[in-house]
């Protein structure tokens, strides 16, 4: 009968596809055995029965052909939450946590109304809800399959102050106004070579790609934001590392003030924010 240590050696088969083959293999085996990685290290001789071995092979084979570890596990950590993800949603990225940090730092009323556009798995809305129980958060997405996942994530953490609505960008909230609007919209240009690499190949194009060199969805969100913001409300958007100057120009054209770009942990310009002065 194979043992834990034997299956951990199978990480060699992930060397080409993954930057973290040992970690991926541990995560898969933890899923199969329903244990922690500390347990794996403590019990390298623990026997693996046939059902567990077959389950492990099935997960490992999905990873070997390149499926992202988050989709194989059906889960991705974001902020303090473990979020369910599927191929209907983008896999939440660590750099998007910069939006959360920034949103928690601006001065806002304690009962602020907040809007997250293109919520996907619900990552941004739910991370904010977990930090600010009094905020009233609305999140929109035009993909019903993504909202099913977002709603399950809301339920998983019992967060009552988030509503998910289906529709394009602002369409479900016409006539409403917010103190804070955030979005991590699609911003990759349609023929960007990076769409053919790694995890991104498996993610929904609708969550990644925007026309107009990746800027058309950002332009829509920024241009219409003043009609949905309270006076002195804030807009914050994630964008590509080389889009900051264009995005700041869009904020200026829409009449925003106090426009600032922030860099992510890799030193790349990643989010821009501005205050609505009207
Ligand atoms: N940051 C993601 C990437 O570069 C893209 C996410 C997005 O388009 N919003 O893969």
mmCIF file of C-alpha atoms and ligand atoms in Angstrom:
data_model
loop_
_atom_site.group_PDB
_atom_site.id
_atom_site.type_symbol
_atom_site.label_atom_id
_atom_site.label_comp_id
_atom_site.label_asym_id
_atom_site.label_seq_id
_atom_site.Cartn_x
_atom_site.Cartn_y
_atom_site.Cartn_z
ATOM 1 C CA UNK A 1 0.000 0.000 0.000
ATOM 2 C CA UNK A 2 1.480 3.443 -0.888
ATOM 3 C CA UNK A 3 2.272 5.860 1.903
ATOM 4 C CA UNK A 4 2.003 9.639 2.252
ATOM 5 C CA UNK A 5 5.714 10.076 1.395
ATOM 6 C CA UNK A 6 5.278 8.118 -1.869
ATOM 7 C CA UNK A 7 2.493 10.369 -3.091
ATOM 8 C CA UNK A 8 4.392 13.527 -2.121
ATOM 9 C CA UNK A 9 7.191 12.394 -4.477
ATOM 10 C CA UNK A 10 4.737 12.695 -7.351
ATOM 11 C CA UNK A 11 5.410 16.471 -7.190
ATOM 12 C CA UNK A 12 8.111 15.732 -9.811
ATOM 13 C CA UNK A 13 5.312 15.342 -12.338
ATOM 14 C CA UNK A 14 4.314 18.981 -11.767
ATOM 15 C CA UNK A 15 7.783 20.421 -12.343
ATOM 16 C CA UNK A 16 6.927 21.721 -15.822
ATOM 17 C CA UNK A 17 3.493 23.087 -15.123
ATOM 18 C CA UNK A 18 3.889 24.647 -11.679
ATOM 19 C CA UNK A 19 6.253 27.081 -9.977
ATOM 20 C CA UNK A 20 5.347 25.411 -6.676
ATOM 21 C CA UNK A 21 5.156 21.643 -7.376
ATOM 22 C CA UNK A 22 5.728 20.475 -3.778
ATOM 23 C CA UNK A 23 3.184 22.884 -2.348
ATOM 24 C CA UNK A 24 0.590 21.937 -4.989
ATOM 25 C CA UNK A 25 1.098 18.225 -4.278
ATOM 26 C CA UNK A 26 0.704 18.785 -0.534
ATOM 27 C CA UNK A 27 -2.483 20.784 -1.074
ATOM 28 C CA UNK A 28 -3.946 18.025 -3.259
ATOM 29 C CA UNK A 29 -3.076 15.335 -0.737
ATOM 30 C CA UNK A 30 -4.461 17.434 2.137
ATOM 31 C CA UNK A 31 -7.719 17.634 0.176
ATOM 32 C CA UNK A 32 -7.795 13.846 -0.392
ATOM 33 C CA UNK A 33 -6.981 12.962 3.224
ATOM 34 C CA UNK A 34 -8.844 15.929 4.720
ATOM 35 C CA UNK A 35 -5.804 16.831 6.797
ATOM 36 C CA UNK A 36 -3.353 19.716 7.311
ATOM 37 C CA UNK A 37 0.098 19.948 5.709
ATOM 38 C CA UNK A 38 1.567 19.652 9.239
ATOM 39 C CA UNK A 39 -0.150 16.248 9.507
ATOM 40 C CA UNK A 40 1.458 15.140 6.220
ATOM 41 C CA UNK A 41 4.889 16.042 7.572
ATOM 42 C CA UNK A 42 4.266 14.260 10.871
ATOM 43 C CA UNK A 43 2.956 11.028 9.313
ATOM 44 C CA UNK A 44 5.013 10.289 6.160
ATOM 45 C CA UNK A 45 4.428 6.529 6.679
ATOM 46 C CA UNK A 46 0.624 6.770 6.892
ATOM 47 C CA UNK A 47 -0.931 4.305 4.419
ATOM 48 C CA UNK A 48 -3.059 5.505 1.491
ATOM 49 C CA UNK A 49 -5.991 3.259 0.612
ATOM 50 C CA UNK A 50 -7.148 2.562 -2.924
ATOM 51 C CA UNK A 51 -10.035 5.061 -2.906
ATOM 52 C CA UNK A 52 -7.747 7.821 -1.661
ATOM 53 C CA UNK A 53 -5.096 6.949 -4.238
ATOM 54 C CA UNK A 54 -7.595 7.099 -7.102
ATOM 55 C CA UNK A 55 -8.949 10.442 -5.850
ATOM 56 C CA UNK A 56 -5.381 11.799 -5.618
ATOM 57 C CA UNK A 57 -4.544 10.604 -9.175
ATOM 58 C CA UNK A 58 -7.636 12.333 -10.531
ATOM 59 C CA UNK A 59 -6.715 15.675 -8.925
ATOM 60 C CA UNK A 60 -3.030 15.369 -9.840
ATOM 61 C CA UNK A 61 -3.866 14.641 -13.483
ATOM 62 C CA UNK A 62 -5.971 17.801 -13.705
ATOM 63 C CA UNK A 63 -3.024 19.809 -12.392
ATOM 64 C CA UNK A 64 -0.566 18.025 -14.740
ATOM 65 C CA UNK A 65 -2.477 19.213 -17.794
ATOM 66 C CA UNK A 66 -2.312 22.779 -16.498
ATOM 67 C CA UNK A 67 -5.584 23.411 -14.698
ATOM 68 C CA UNK A 68 -4.952 26.056 -11.985
ATOM 69 C CA UNK A 69 -4.559 24.658 -8.482
ATOM 70 C CA UNK A 70 -7.386 26.966 -7.317
ATOM 71 C CA UNK A 71 -9.834 25.329 -9.757
ATOM 72 C CA UNK A 72 -8.650 21.795 -8.908
ATOM 73 C CA UNK A 73 -9.188 22.523 -5.207
ATOM 74 C CA UNK A 74 -12.260 24.679 -5.920
ATOM 75 C CA UNK A 75 -10.905 27.254 -3.494
ATOM 76 C CA UNK A 76 -8.627 30.281 -3.240
ATOM 77 C CA UNK A 77 -7.557 32.331 -0.216
ATOM 78 C CA UNK A 78 -8.244 36.075 -0.485
ATOM 79 C CA UNK A 79 -7.770 38.562 2.351
ATOM 80 C CA UNK A 80 -8.866 36.556 5.431
ATOM 81 C CA UNK A 81 -11.349 34.384 3.491
ATOM 82 C CA UNK A 82 -11.195 31.015 1.738
ATOM 83 C CA UNK A 83 -13.384 31.556 -1.289
ATOM 84 C CA UNK A 84 -15.012 28.988 -3.500
ATOM 85 C CA UNK A 85 -14.007 29.500 -7.140
ATOM 86 C CA UNK A 86 -14.933 27.780 -10.386
ATOM 87 C CA UNK A 87 -14.100 28.303 -14.027
ATOM 88 C CA UNK A 88 -16.989 30.807 -14.080
ATOM 89 C CA UNK A 89 -14.928 33.180 -11.921
ATOM 90 C CA UNK A 90 -11.532 34.801 -12.033
ATOM 91 C CA UNK A 91 -9.140 33.417 -9.416
ATOM 92 C CA UNK A 92 -8.734 36.239 -6.864
ATOM 93 C CA UNK A 93 -5.178 37.644 -6.953
ATOM 94 C CA UNK A 94 -3.026 38.851 -4.049
ATOM 95 C CA UNK A 95 -2.529 42.223 -5.795
ATOM 96 C CA UNK A 96 -6.289 42.851 -5.625
ATOM 97 C CA UNK A 97 -5.922 42.929 -1.816
ATOM 98 C CA UNK A 98 -4.442 46.405 -2.399
ATOM 99 C CA UNK A 99 -7.968 47.556 -3.316
ATOM 100 C CA UNK A 100 -9.223 46.257 0.032
ATOM 101 C CA UNK A 101 -6.407 47.920 2.008
ATOM 102 C CA UNK A 102 -6.995 51.200 0.199
ATOM 103 C CA UNK A 103 -10.770 51.097 0.664
ATOM 104 C CA UNK A 104 -10.338 50.498 4.401
ATOM 105 C CA UNK A 105 -8.053 53.544 4.675
ATOM 106 C CA UNK A 106 -10.181 56.274 3.076
ATOM 107 C CA UNK A 107 -12.399 58.298 5.372
ATOM 108 C CA UNK A 108 -16.008 57.243 4.910
ATOM 109 C CA UNK A 109 -19.201 57.393 6.988
ATOM 110 C CA UNK A 110 -19.634 54.318 9.189
ATOM 111 C CA UNK A 111 -22.781 53.263 7.321
ATOM 112 C CA UNK A 112 -21.417 53.787 3.822
ATOM 113 C CA UNK A 113 -23.113 52.408 0.735
ATOM 114 C CA UNK A 114 -20.531 50.579 -1.374
ATOM 115 C CA UNK A 115 -20.701 49.179 -4.913
ATOM 116 C CA UNK A 116 -18.406 46.453 -6.349
ATOM 117 C CA UNK A 117 -18.661 46.144 -10.146
ATOM 118 C CA UNK A 118 -17.890 42.779 -11.782
ATOM 119 C CA UNK A 119 -17.662 40.920 -8.494
ATOM 120 C CA UNK A 120 -16.949 37.388 -9.839
ATOM 121 C CA UNK A 121 -16.490 35.118 -6.799
ATOM 122 C CA UNK A 122 -17.490 38.066 -4.586
ATOM 123 C CA UNK A 123 -13.918 38.525 -3.338
ATOM 124 C CA UNK A 124 -13.856 42.322 -3.025
ATOM 125 C CA UNK A 125 -17.391 42.722 -1.689
ATOM 126 C CA UNK A 126 -17.035 39.910 0.856
ATOM 127 C CA UNK A 127 -13.587 40.952 2.094
ATOM 128 C CA UNK A 128 -14.967 44.465 2.741
ATOM 129 C CA UNK A 129 -18.111 43.083 4.344
ATOM 130 C CA UNK A 130 -15.996 40.959 6.690
ATOM 131 C CA UNK A 131 -14.138 44.104 7.847
ATOM 132 C CA UNK A 132 -17.012 46.601 7.953
ATOM 133 C CA UNK A 133 -20.219 45.053 9.271
ATOM 134 C CA UNK A 134 -22.088 48.377 8.980
ATOM 135 C CA UNK A 135 -21.343 49.032 5.329
ATOM 136 C CA UNK A 136 -24.161 48.210 2.923
ATOM 137 C CA UNK A 137 -22.507 46.564 -0.028
ATOM 138 C CA UNK A 138 -24.005 45.898 -3.455
ATOM 139 C CA UNK A 139 -22.081 43.857 -6.014
ATOM 140 C CA UNK A 140 -22.959 43.339 -9.667
ATOM 141 C CA UNK A 141 -21.841 40.866 -12.315
ATOM 142 C CA UNK A 142 -23.315 39.991 -15.702
ATOM 143 C CA UNK A 143 -22.487 36.276 -15.343
ATOM 144 C CA UNK A 144 -25.194 34.365 -13.417
ATOM 145 C CA UNK A 145 -22.812 31.408 -12.931
ATOM 146 C CA UNK A 146 -20.337 33.667 -11.131
ATOM 147 C CA UNK A 147 -23.074 35.057 -8.879
ATOM 148 C CA UNK A 148 -24.035 31.534 -7.797
ATOM 149 C CA UNK A 149 -20.463 31.123 -6.504
ATOM 150 C CA UNK A 150 -20.466 34.610 -4.947
ATOM 151 C CA UNK A 151 -23.710 33.849 -3.113
ATOM 152 C CA UNK A 152 -22.279 30.572 -1.789
ATOM 153 C CA UNK A 153 -19.243 32.451 -0.530
ATOM 154 C CA UNK A 154 -21.487 35.002 1.175
ATOM 155 C CA UNK A 155 -23.380 32.184 2.827
ATOM 156 C CA UNK A 156 -20.181 30.403 3.886
ATOM 157 C CA UNK A 157 -19.193 33.407 6.021
ATOM 158 C CA UNK A 158 -22.713 34.426 7.039
ATOM 159 C CA UNK A 159 -22.169 37.968 5.714
ATOM 160 C CA UNK A 160 -25.532 39.688 5.723
ATOM 161 C CA UNK A 161 -24.530 43.131 4.453
ATOM 162 C CA UNK A 162 -23.885 42.166 0.808
ATOM 163 C CA UNK A 163 -26.385 41.961 -2.060
ATOM 164 C CA UNK A 164 -25.483 40.437 -5.399
ATOM 165 C CA UNK A 165 -27.301 41.697 -8.505
ATOM 166 C CA UNK A 166 -27.070 40.380 -12.058
ATOM 167 C CA UNK A 167 -26.433 42.828 -14.915
ATOM 168 C CA UNK A 168 -23.844 44.858 -16.800
ATOM 169 C CA UNK A 169 -21.809 47.196 -14.605
ATOM 170 C CA UNK A 170 -24.200 49.916 -13.313
ATOM 171 C CA UNK A 171 -27.344 48.589 -15.043
ATOM 172 C CA UNK A 172 -28.825 46.916 -11.924
ATOM 173 C CA UNK A 173 -28.362 50.026 -9.734
ATOM 174 C CA UNK A 174 -29.652 52.867 -11.910
ATOM 175 C CA UNK A 175 -30.795 55.765 -9.713
ATOM 176 C CA UNK A 176 -28.716 54.702 -6.664
ATOM 177 C CA UNK A 177 -25.732 56.560 -5.213
ATOM 178 C CA UNK A 178 -22.737 55.276 -3.253
ATOM 179 C CA UNK A 179 -19.959 56.614 -1.056
ATOM 180 C CA UNK A 180 -17.481 54.139 -2.560
ATOM 181 C CA UNK A 181 -17.345 52.291 -5.882
ATOM 182 C CA UNK A 182 -14.669 49.660 -6.571
ATOM 183 C CA UNK A 183 -13.906 47.398 -9.469
ATOM 184 C CA UNK A 184 -11.364 44.919 -10.735
ATOM 185 C CA UNK A 185 -12.691 44.854 -14.309
ATOM 186 C CA UNK A 186 -11.236 43.029 -17.310
ATOM 187 C CA UNK A 187 -8.252 45.049 -18.554
ATOM 188 C CA UNK A 188 -6.132 42.751 -20.706
ATOM 189 C CA UNK A 189 -5.983 43.591 -24.439
ATOM 190 C CA UNK A 190 -7.605 40.922 -26.675
ATOM 191 C CA UNK A 191 -4.364 39.709 -28.288
ATOM 192 C CA UNK A 192 -2.093 39.935 -25.250
ATOM 193 C CA UNK A 193 0.304 36.943 -25.367
ATOM 194 C CA UNK A 194 -0.036 36.467 -21.625
ATOM 195 C CA UNK A 195 -3.569 35.100 -22.224
ATOM 196 C CA UNK A 196 -1.964 31.905 -23.565
ATOM 197 C CA UNK A 197 0.162 31.273 -20.475
ATOM 198 C CA UNK A 198 -0.365 29.379 -17.225
ATOM 199 C CA UNK A 199 -3.510 29.687 -15.120
ATOM 200 C CA UNK A 200 -4.968 32.517 -17.203
ATOM 201 C CA UNK A 201 -5.751 30.059 -20.053
ATOM 202 C CA UNK A 202 -8.443 28.488 -17.850
ATOM 203 C CA UNK A 203 -10.050 31.678 -16.586
ATOM 204 C CA UNK A 204 -13.170 33.187 -18.187
ATOM 205 C CA UNK A 205 -12.249 35.562 -21.013
ATOM 206 C CA UNK A 206 -15.149 37.783 -20.007
ATOM 207 C CA UNK A 207 -13.346 38.465 -16.704
ATOM 208 C CA UNK A 208 -9.976 39.172 -18.308
ATOM 209 C CA UNK A 209 -10.286 40.783 -21.722
ATOM 210 C CA UNK A 210 -11.515 44.248 -22.711
ATOM 211 C CA UNK A 211 -11.445 45.874 -26.118
ATOM 212 C CA UNK A 212 -9.705 49.187 -26.814
ATOM 213 C CA UNK A 213 -6.276 47.943 -25.638
ATOM 214 C CA UNK A 214 -7.907 46.620 -22.453
ATOM 215 C CA UNK A 215 -9.312 50.041 -21.489
ATOM 216 C CA UNK A 216 -12.939 50.013 -22.673
ATOM 217 C CA UNK A 217 -14.486 48.577 -19.487
ATOM 218 C CA UNK A 218 -12.365 50.859 -17.299
ATOM 219 C CA UNK A 219 -13.494 53.814 -19.455
ATOM 220 C CA UNK A 220 -17.152 52.861 -19.020
ATOM 221 C CA UNK A 221 -16.825 52.440 -15.253
ATOM 222 C CA UNK A 222 -14.891 55.694 -14.741
ATOM 223 C CA UNK A 223 -16.997 57.821 -17.104
ATOM 224 C CA UNK A 224 -20.320 56.857 -15.513
ATOM 225 C CA UNK A 225 -19.088 56.754 -11.902
ATOM 226 C CA UNK A 226 -19.965 60.401 -11.055
ATOM 227 C CA UNK A 227 -23.633 59.629 -11.782
ATOM 228 C CA UNK A 228 -23.537 56.869 -9.117
ATOM 229 C CA UNK A 229 -21.304 58.518 -6.487
ATOM 230 C CA UNK A 230 -22.308 60.770 -3.626
ATOM 231 C CA UNK A 231 -20.476 64.093 -3.472
ATOM 232 C CA UNK A 232 -16.951 63.397 -2.109
ATOM 233 C CA UNK A 233 -17.440 59.673 -2.789
ATOM 234 C CA UNK A 234 -14.474 57.592 -3.991
ATOM 235 C CA UNK A 235 -13.888 55.463 -7.062
ATOM 236 C CA UNK A 236 -11.076 52.840 -7.018
ATOM 237 C CA UNK A 237 -10.178 50.626 -9.952
ATOM 238 C CA UNK A 238 -7.549 47.964 -10.533
ATOM 239 C CA UNK A 239 -5.752 48.126 -13.904
ATOM 240 C CA UNK A 240 -2.805 46.741 -15.853
ATOM 241 C CA UNK A 241 0.731 47.705 -14.804
ATOM 242 C CA UNK A 242 1.149 49.851 -17.949
ATOM 243 C CA UNK A 243 -2.289 51.505 -17.936
ATOM 244 C CA UNK A 244 -1.919 53.918 -15.003
ATOM 245 C CA UNK A 245 -1.356 57.103 -17.052
ATOM 246 C CA UNK A 246 -4.318 56.335 -19.342
ATOM 247 C CA UNK A 247 -6.516 55.521 -16.363
ATOM 248 C CA UNK A 248 -5.563 58.739 -14.547
ATOM 249 C CA UNK A 249 -6.496 60.659 -17.707
ATOM 250 C CA UNK A 250 -9.903 58.952 -17.695
ATOM 251 C CA UNK A 251 -10.397 59.966 -14.042
ATOM 252 C CA UNK A 252 -9.426 63.578 -14.897
ATOM 253 C CA UNK A 253 -11.763 63.679 -17.901
ATOM 254 C CA UNK A 254 -14.617 62.490 -15.675
ATOM 255 C CA UNK A 255 -13.928 65.381 -13.254
ATOM 256 C CA UNK A 256 -12.316 63.419 -10.401
ATOM 257 C CA UNK A 257 -9.968 65.063 -7.910
ATOM 258 C CA UNK A 258 -7.244 63.760 -5.576
ATOM 259 C CA UNK A 259 -6.325 61.205 -8.247
ATOM 260 C CA UNK A 260 -3.645 58.798 -6.995
ATOM 261 C CA UNK A 261 -2.140 55.557 -8.328
ATOM 262 C CA UNK A 262 -0.806 52.917 -5.916
ATOM 263 C CA UNK A 263 1.727 50.202 -6.641
ATOM 264 C CA UNK A 264 1.292 46.563 -5.681
ATOM 265 C CA UNK A 265 3.749 44.330 -3.778
ATOM 266 C CA UNK A 266 5.673 43.784 -7.016
ATOM 267 C CA UNK A 267 6.171 47.545 -7.413
ATOM 268 C CA UNK A 268 3.749 47.712 -10.373
ATOM 269 C CA UNK A 269 1.219 50.541 -10.692
ATOM 270 C CA UNK A 270 -1.971 48.576 -10.006
ATOM 271 C CA UNK A 271 -4.830 50.692 -8.700
ATOM 272 C CA UNK A 272 -5.989 54.267 -9.209
ATOM 273 C CA UNK A 273 -8.468 56.188 -7.090
ATOM 274 C CA UNK A 274 -10.124 59.541 -7.177
ATOM 275 C CA UNK A 275 -12.654 61.602 -5.288
ATOM 276 C CA UNK A 276 -15.882 62.829 -6.865
ATOM 277 C CA UNK A 277 -16.054 66.551 -6.235
ATOM 278 C CA UNK A 278 -19.493 67.189 -7.725
HETATM 279 N N1 LIG B 1 -4.501 40.744 -12.911
HETATM 280 C C1 LIG B 1 -4.971 39.738 -13.837
HETATM 281 C C2 LIG B 1 -3.848 39.228 -14.700
HETATM 282 O O1 LIG B 1 -2.971 39.973 -15.048
HETATM 283 C C3 LIG B 1 -6.057 40.261 -14.724
HETATM 284 C C4 LIG B 1 -7.298 40.497 -13.981
HETATM 285 C C5 LIG B 1 -8.196 41.434 -14.695
HETATM 286 O O2 LIG B 1 -8.227 41.531 -15.915
HETATM 287 N N2 LIG B 1 -8.944 42.122 -13.938
HETATM 288 O O3 LIG B 1 -3.822 38.066 -15.005
#
